PDB file of C-alpha atoms in Angstrom:
ATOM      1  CA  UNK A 151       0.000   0.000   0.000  1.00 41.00           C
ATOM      2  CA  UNK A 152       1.550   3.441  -1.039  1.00 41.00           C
ATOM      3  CA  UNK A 153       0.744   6.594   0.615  1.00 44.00           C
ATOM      4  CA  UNK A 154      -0.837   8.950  -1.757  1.00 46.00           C
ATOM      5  CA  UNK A 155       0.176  12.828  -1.767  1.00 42.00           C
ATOM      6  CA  UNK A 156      -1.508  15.505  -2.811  1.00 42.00           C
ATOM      7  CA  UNK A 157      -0.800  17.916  -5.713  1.00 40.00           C
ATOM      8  CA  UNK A 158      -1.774  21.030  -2.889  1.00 46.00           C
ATOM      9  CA  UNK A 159      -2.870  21.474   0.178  1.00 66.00           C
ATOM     10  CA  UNK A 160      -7.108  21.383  -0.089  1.00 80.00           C
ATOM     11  CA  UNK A 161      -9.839  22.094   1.570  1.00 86.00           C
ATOM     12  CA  UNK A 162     -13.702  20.986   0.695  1.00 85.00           C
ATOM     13  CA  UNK A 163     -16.770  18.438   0.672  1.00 88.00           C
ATOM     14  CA  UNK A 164     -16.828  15.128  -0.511  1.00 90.00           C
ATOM     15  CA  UNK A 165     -19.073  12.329   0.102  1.00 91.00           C
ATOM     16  CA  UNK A 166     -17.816   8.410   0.547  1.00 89.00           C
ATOM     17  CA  UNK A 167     -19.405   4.898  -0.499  1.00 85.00           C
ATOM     18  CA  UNK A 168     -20.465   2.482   1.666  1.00 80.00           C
ATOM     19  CA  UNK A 169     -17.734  -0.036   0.699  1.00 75.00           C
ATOM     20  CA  UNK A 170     -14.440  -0.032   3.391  1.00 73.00           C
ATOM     21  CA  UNK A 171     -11.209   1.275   1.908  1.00 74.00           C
ATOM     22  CA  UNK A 172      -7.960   1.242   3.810  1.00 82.00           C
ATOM     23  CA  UNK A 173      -4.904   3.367   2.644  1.00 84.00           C
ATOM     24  CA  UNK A 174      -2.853   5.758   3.792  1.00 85.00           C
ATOM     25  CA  UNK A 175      -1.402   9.363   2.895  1.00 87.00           C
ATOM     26  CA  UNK A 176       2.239  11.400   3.578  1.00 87.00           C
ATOM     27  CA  UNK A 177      -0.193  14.392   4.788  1.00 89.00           C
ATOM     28  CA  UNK A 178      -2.862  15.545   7.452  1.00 90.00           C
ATOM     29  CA  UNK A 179      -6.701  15.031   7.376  1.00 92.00           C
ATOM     30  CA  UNK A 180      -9.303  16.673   9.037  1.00 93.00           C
ATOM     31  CA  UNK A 181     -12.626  15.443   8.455  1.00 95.00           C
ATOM     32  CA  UNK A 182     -15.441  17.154   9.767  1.00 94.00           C
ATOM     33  CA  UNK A 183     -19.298  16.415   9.453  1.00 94.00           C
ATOM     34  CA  UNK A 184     -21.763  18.233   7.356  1.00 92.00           C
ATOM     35  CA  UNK A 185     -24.635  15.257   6.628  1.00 92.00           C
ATOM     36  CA  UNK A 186     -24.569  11.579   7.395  1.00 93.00           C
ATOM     37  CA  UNK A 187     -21.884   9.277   9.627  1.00 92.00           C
ATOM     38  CA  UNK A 188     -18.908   8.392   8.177  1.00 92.00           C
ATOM     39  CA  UNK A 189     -17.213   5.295  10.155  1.00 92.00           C
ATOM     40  CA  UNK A 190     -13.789   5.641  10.279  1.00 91.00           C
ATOM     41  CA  UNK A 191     -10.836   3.653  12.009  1.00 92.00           C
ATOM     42  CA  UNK A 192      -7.428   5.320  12.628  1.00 91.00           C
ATOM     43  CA  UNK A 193      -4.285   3.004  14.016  1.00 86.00           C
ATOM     44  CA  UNK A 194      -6.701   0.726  15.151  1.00 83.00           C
ATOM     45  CA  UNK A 195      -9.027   3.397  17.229  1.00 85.00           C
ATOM     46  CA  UNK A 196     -13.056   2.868  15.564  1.00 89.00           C
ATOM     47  CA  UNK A 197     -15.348   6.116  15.134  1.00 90.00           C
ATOM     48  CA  UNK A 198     -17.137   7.989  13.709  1.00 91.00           C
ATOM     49  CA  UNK A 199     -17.543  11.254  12.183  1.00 93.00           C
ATOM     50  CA  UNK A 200     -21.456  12.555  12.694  1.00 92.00           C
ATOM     51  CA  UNK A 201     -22.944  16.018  14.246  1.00 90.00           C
ATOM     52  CA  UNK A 202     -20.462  17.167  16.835  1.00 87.00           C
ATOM     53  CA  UNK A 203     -17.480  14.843  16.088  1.00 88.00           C
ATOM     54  CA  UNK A 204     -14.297  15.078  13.831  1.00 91.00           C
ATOM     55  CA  UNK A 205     -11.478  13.118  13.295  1.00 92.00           C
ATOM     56  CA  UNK A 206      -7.826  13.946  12.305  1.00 92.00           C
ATOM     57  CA  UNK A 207      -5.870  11.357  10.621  1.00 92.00           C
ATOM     58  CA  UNK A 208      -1.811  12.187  11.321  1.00 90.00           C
ATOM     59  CA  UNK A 209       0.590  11.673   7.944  1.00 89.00           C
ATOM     60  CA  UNK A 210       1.296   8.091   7.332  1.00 90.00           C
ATOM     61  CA  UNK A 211      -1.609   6.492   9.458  1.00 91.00           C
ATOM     62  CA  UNK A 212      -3.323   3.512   8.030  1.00 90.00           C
ATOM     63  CA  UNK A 213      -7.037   4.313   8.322  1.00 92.00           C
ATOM     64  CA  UNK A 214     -10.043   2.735   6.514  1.00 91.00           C
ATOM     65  CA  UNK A 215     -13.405   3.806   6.103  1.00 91.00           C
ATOM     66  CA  UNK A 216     -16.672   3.945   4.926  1.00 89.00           C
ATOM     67  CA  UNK A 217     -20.069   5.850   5.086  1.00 89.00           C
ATOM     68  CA  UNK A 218     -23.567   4.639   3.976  1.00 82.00           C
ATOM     69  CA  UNK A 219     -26.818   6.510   2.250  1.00 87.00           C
ATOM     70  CA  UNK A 220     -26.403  10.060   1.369  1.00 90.00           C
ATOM     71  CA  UNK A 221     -22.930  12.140   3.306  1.00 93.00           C
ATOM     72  CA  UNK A 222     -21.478  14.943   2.620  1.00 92.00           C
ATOM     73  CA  UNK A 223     -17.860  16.181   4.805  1.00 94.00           C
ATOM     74  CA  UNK A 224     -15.522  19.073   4.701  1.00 93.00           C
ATOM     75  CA  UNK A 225     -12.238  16.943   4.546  1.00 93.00           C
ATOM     76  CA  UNK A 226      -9.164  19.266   5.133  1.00 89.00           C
ATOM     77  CA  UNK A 227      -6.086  18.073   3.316  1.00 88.00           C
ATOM     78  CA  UNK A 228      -2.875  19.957   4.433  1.00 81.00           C
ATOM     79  CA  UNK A 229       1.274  19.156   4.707  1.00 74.00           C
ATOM     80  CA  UNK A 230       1.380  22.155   7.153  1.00 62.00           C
ATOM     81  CA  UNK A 231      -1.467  22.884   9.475  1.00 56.00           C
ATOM     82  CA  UNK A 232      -0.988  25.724  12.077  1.00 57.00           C
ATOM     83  CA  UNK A 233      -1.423  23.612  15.418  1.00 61.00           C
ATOM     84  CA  UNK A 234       1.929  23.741  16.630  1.00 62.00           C
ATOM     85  CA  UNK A 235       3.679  19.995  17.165  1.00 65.00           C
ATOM     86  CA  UNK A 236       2.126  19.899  20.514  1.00 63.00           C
ATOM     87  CA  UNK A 237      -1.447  20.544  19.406  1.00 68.00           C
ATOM     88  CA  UNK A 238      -1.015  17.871  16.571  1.00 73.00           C
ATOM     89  CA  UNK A 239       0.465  15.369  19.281  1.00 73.00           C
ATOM     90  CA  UNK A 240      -2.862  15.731  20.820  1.00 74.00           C
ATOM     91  CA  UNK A 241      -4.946  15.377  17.981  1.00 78.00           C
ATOM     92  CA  UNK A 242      -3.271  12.537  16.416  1.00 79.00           C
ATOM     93  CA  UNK A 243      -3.370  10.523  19.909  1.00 79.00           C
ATOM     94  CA  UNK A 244      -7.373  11.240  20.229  1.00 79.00           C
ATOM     95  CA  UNK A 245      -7.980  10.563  16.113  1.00 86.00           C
ATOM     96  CA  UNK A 246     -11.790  11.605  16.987  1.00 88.00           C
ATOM     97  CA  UNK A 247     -12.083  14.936  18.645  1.00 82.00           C
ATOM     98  CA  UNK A 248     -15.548  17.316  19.201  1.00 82.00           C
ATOM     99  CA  UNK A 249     -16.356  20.189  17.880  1.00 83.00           C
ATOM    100  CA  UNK A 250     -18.122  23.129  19.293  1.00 79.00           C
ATOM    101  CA  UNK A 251     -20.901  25.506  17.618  1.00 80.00           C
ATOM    102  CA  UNK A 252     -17.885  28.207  16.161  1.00 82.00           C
ATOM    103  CA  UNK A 253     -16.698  25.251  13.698  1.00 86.00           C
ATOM    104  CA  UNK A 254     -20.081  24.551  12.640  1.00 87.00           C
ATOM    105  CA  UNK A 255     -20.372  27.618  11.730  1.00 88.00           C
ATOM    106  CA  UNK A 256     -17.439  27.447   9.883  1.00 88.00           C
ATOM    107  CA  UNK A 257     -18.736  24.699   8.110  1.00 90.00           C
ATOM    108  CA  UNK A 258     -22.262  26.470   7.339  1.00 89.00           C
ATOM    109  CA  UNK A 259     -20.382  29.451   5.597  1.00 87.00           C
ATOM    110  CA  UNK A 260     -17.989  27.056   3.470  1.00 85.00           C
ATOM    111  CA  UNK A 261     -21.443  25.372   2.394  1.00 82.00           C
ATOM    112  CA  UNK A 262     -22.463  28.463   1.178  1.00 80.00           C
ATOM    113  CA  UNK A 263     -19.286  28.886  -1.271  1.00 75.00           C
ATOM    114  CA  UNK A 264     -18.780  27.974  -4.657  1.00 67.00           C
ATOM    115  CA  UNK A 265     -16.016  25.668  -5.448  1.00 64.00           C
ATOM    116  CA  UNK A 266     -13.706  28.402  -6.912  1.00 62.00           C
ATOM    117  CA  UNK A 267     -13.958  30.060  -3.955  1.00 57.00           C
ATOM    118  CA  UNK A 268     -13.043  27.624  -1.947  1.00 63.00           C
ATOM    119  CA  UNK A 269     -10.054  26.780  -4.079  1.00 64.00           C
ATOM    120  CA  UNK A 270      -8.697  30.316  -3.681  1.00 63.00           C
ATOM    121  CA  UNK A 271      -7.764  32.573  -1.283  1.00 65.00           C
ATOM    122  CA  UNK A 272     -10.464  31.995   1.058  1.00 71.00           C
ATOM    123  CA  UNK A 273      -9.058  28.715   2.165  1.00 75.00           C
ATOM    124  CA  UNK A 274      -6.500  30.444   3.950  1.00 74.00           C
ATOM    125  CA  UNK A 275      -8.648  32.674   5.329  1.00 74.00           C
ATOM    126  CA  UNK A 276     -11.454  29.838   6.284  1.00 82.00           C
ATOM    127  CA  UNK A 277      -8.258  27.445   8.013  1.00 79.00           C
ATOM    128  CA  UNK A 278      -6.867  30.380   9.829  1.00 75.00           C
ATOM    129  CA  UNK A 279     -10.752  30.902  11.606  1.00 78.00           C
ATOM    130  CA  UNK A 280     -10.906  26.706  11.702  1.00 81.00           C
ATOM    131  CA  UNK A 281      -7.692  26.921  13.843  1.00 76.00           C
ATOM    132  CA  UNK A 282      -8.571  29.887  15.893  1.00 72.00           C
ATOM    133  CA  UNK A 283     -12.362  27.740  16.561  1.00 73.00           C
ATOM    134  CA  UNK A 284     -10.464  24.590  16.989  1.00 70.00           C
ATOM    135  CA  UNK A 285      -8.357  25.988  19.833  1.00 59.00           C
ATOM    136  CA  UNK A 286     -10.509  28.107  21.532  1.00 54.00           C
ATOM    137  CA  UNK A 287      -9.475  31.370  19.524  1.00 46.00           C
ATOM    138  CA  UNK A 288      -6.238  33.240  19.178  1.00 44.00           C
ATOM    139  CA  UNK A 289      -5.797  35.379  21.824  1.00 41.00           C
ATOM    140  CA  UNK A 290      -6.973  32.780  24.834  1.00 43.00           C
ATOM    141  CA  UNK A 291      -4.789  29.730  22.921  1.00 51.00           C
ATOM    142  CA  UNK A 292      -1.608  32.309  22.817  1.00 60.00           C
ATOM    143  CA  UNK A 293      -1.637  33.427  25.723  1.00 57.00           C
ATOM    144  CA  UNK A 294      -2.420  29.766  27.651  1.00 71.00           C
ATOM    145  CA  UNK A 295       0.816  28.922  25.139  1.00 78.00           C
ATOM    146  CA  UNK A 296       3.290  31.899  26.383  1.00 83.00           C
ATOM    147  CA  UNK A 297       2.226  30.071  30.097  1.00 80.00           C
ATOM    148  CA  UNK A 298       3.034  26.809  29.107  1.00 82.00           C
ATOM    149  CA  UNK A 299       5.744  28.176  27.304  1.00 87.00           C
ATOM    150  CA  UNK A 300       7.340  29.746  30.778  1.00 88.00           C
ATOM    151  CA  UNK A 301       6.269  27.670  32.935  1.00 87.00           C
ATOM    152  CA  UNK A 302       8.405  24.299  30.964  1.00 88.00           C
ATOM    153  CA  UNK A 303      11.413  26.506  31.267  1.00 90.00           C
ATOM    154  CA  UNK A 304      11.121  26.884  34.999  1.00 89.00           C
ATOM    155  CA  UNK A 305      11.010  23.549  35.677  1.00 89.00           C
ATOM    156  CA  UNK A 306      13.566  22.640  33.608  1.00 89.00           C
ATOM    157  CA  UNK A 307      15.999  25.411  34.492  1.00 92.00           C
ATOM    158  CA  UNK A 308      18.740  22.586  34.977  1.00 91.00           C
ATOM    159  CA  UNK A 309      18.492  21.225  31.306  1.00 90.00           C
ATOM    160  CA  UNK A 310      19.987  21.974  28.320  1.00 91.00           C
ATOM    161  CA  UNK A 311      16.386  23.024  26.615  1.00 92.00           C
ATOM    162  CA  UNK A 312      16.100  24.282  22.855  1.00 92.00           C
ATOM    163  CA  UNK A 313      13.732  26.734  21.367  1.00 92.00           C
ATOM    164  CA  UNK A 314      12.046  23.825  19.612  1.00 89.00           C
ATOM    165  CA  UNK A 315      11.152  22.027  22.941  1.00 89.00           C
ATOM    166  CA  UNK A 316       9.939  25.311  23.863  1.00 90.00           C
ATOM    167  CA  UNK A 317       7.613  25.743  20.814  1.00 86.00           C
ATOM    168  CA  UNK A 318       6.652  22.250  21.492  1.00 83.00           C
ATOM    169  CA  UNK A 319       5.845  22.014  24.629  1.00 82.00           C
ATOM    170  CA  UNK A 320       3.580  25.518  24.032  1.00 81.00           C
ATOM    171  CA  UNK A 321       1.985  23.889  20.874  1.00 76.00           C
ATOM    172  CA  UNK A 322       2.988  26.952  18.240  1.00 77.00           C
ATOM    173  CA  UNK A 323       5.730  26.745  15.884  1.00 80.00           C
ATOM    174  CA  UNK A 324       9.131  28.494  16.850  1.00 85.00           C
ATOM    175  CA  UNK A 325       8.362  31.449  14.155  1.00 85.00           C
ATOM    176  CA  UNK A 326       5.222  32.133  16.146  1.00 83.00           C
ATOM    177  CA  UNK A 327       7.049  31.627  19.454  1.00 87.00           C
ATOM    178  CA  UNK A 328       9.531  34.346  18.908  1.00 89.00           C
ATOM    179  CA  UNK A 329       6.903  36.401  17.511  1.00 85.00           C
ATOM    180  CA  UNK A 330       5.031  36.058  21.006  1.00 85.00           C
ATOM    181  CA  UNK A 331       7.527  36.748  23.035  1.00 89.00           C
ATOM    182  CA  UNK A 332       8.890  39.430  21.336  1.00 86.00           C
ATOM    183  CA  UNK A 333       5.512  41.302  21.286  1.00 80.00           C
ATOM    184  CA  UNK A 334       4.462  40.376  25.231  1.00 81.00           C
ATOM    185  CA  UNK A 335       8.007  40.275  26.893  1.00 83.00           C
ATOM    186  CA  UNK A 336      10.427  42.709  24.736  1.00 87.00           C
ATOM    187  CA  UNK A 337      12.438  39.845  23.822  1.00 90.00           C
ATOM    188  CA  UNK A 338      13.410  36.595  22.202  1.00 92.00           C
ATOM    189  CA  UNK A 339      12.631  33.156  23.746  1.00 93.00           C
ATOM    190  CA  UNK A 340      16.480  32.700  24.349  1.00 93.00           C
ATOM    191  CA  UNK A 341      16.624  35.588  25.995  1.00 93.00           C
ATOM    192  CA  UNK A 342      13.788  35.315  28.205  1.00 93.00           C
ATOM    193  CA  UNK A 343      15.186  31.579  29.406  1.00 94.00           C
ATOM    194  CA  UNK A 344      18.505  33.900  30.078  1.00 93.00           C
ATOM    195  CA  UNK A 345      17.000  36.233  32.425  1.00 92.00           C
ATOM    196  CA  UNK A 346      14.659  32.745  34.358  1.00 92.00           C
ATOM    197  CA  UNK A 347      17.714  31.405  34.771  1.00 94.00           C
ATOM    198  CA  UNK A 348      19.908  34.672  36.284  1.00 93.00           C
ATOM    199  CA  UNK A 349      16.334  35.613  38.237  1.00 92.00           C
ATOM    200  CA  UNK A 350      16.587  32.046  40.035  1.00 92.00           C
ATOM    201  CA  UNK A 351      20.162  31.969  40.864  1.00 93.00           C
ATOM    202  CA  UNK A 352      19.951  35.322  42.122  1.00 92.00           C
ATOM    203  CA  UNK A 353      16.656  33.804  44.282  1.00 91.00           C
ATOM    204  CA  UNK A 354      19.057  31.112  45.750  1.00 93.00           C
ATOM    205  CA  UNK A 355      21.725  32.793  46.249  1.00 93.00           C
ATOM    206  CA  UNK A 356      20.022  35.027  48.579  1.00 90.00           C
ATOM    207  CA  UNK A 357      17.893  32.644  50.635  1.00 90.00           C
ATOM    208  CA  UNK A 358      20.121  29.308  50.649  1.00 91.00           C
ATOM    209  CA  UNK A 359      23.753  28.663  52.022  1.00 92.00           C
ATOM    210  CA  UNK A 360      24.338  26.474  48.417  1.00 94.00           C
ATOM    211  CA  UNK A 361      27.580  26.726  47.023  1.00 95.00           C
ATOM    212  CA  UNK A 362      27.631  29.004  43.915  1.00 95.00           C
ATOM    213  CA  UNK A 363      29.196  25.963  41.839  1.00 95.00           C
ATOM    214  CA  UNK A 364      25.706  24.284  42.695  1.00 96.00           C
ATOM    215  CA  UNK A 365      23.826  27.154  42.069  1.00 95.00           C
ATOM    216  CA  UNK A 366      24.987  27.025  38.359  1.00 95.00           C
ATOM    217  CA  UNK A 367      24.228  23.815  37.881  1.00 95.00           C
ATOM    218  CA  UNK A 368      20.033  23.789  39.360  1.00 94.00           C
ATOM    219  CA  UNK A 369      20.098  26.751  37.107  1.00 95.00           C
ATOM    220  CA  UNK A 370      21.669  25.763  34.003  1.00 94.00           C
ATOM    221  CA  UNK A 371      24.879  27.486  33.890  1.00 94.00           C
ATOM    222  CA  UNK A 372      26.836  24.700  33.750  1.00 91.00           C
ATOM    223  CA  UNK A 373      29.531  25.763  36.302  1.00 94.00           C
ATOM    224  CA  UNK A 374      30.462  28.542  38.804  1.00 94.00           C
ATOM    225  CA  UNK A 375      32.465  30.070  35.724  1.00 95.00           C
ATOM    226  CA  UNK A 376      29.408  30.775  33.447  1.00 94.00           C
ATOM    227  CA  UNK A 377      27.298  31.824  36.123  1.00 95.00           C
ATOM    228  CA  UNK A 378      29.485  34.607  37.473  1.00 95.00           C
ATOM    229  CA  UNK A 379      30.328  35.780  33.575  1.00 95.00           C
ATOM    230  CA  UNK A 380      26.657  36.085  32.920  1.00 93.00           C
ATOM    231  CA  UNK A 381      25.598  37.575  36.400  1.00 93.00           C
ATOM    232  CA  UNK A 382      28.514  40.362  35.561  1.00 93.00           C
ATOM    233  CA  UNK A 383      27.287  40.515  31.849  1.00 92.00           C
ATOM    234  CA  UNK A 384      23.365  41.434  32.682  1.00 89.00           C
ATOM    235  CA  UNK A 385      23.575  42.802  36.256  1.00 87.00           C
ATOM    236  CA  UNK A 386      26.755  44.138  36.639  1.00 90.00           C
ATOM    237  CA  UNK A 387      27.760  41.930  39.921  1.00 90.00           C
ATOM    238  CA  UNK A 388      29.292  38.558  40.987  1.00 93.00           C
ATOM    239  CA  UNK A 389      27.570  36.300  42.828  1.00 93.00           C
ATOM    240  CA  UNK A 390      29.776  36.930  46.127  1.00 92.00           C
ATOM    241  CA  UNK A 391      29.033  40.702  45.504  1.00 91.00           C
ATOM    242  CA  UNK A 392      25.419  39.896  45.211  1.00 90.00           C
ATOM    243  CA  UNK A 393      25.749  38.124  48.385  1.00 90.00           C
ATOM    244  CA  UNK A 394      27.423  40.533  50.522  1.00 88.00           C
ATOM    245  CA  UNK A 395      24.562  43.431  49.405  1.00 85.00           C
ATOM    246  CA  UNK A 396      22.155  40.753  50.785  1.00 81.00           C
ATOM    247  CA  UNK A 397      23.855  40.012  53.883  1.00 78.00           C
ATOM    248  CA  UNK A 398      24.622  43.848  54.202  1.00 74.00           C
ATOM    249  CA  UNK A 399      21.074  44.563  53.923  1.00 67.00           C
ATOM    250  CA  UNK A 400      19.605  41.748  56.275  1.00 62.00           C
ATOM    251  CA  UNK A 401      22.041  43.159  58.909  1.00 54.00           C
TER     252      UNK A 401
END
């Protein structure tokens, strides 16, 4: 069995037989109802597609299906969705996923365009709104992602983390990650896990007795070396400096 792959990305109806095919493809599909059940089974998870429930079929999944009587489904083709890798973790390890009353919407208005308009640039426009619906819309899905975002470098200040387990772990690709962070925090991703990382060393040097070498390390500045260059770099002081201001100031 060869995966199939499409000339484009595409987006619109089609309607199935009732006789079981199983294949597979080296892109995305979202299938979402419009009229009648389509039975569908993904990796070995059974469903179906009817009223309230989609499915999303990750690249390369073996899948069959079938539908009986008269169907009609929006079927979203696409190499490249916007989820994020997180977000498409998610979806691929449900396959069958609901949807609320913004996507049927969604699907009401792409009923009532014509095929060539479909085809051109209101797909973009249509799959940017399906993603915004899908996620619980842009603003409230961002800024949940800038927490998740922050919140995986905290508790992995000790690790040698990348941008793309950032992006990740926040669901958004790392374009769209730098983009955030540049327009809520002034700065890149990078940068931000620079100044976590000086703010928490800086938080134990001043309440615990550890030794600075060990400081680096819970921190992820590898040793007591790269902690006291960066300390010096972004706030001017050592760490023993920064320690006798504290103990100066507590007396």
């Amino acid at each position: 069995m060869t995966p199939t792959t499409p000339d484009q990305d595409s987006l619109g109806f089609r309607s199935y037989g009732g006789e079981a095919k199983l294949h597979c493809h080296d892109f995305h599909q979202i299938v979402l109802p419009r009229h009648g059940a389509l039975e569908l089974e993904i990796g070995g998870r059974g469903g179906r597609v009817e009223g309230r429930q989609a499915a999303f079929i990750a690249a390369g999944t073996r899948h069959a299906f079938r539908a009986e009587g008269g169907n009609r489904f929006v079927v979203l083709d696409t190499s490249d969705p916007a989820f994020g890798e997180a977000a498409l973790d998610r979806l691929a390890r449900a396959a069958f996923f609901p949807i609320g009353q913004p996507v049927l919407s969604l699907i009401d208005f792409l009923g009532s365009m014509t095929a060539d308009a479909v085809a051109g640039p209101l797909r973009a426009h249509w799959c940017g709104l399906f993603h915004a619906a899908l996620t619980g819309g842009p603003a409230g899905n961002e800024s949940g992602a800038l927490d998740r975002a922050l919140a995986f470098m905290r508790a992995r200040l000790d690790q040698p983390i990348t941008i793309r387990d950032i992006a990740r772990e926040a669901g958004l690709s790392e374009t769209r990650l730098h983009a955030l962070f540049r327009a809520e925090h002034g700065m890149a991703p990078h940068a931000a896990l620079i100044e976590i990382r000086l703010d928490r060393a800086l938080e134990l040097l001043a309440t615990t007795r550890l030794p600075v070498a060990e400081i680096a390390l819970l921190t992820g500045h590898g040793d007591q070396s790269g902690l006291t260059r960066r300390l010096r770099q972004s706030r001017g002081l050592t760490p023993a400096a920064f320690r006798r201001v504290q103990s100066a100031g507590s007396a």
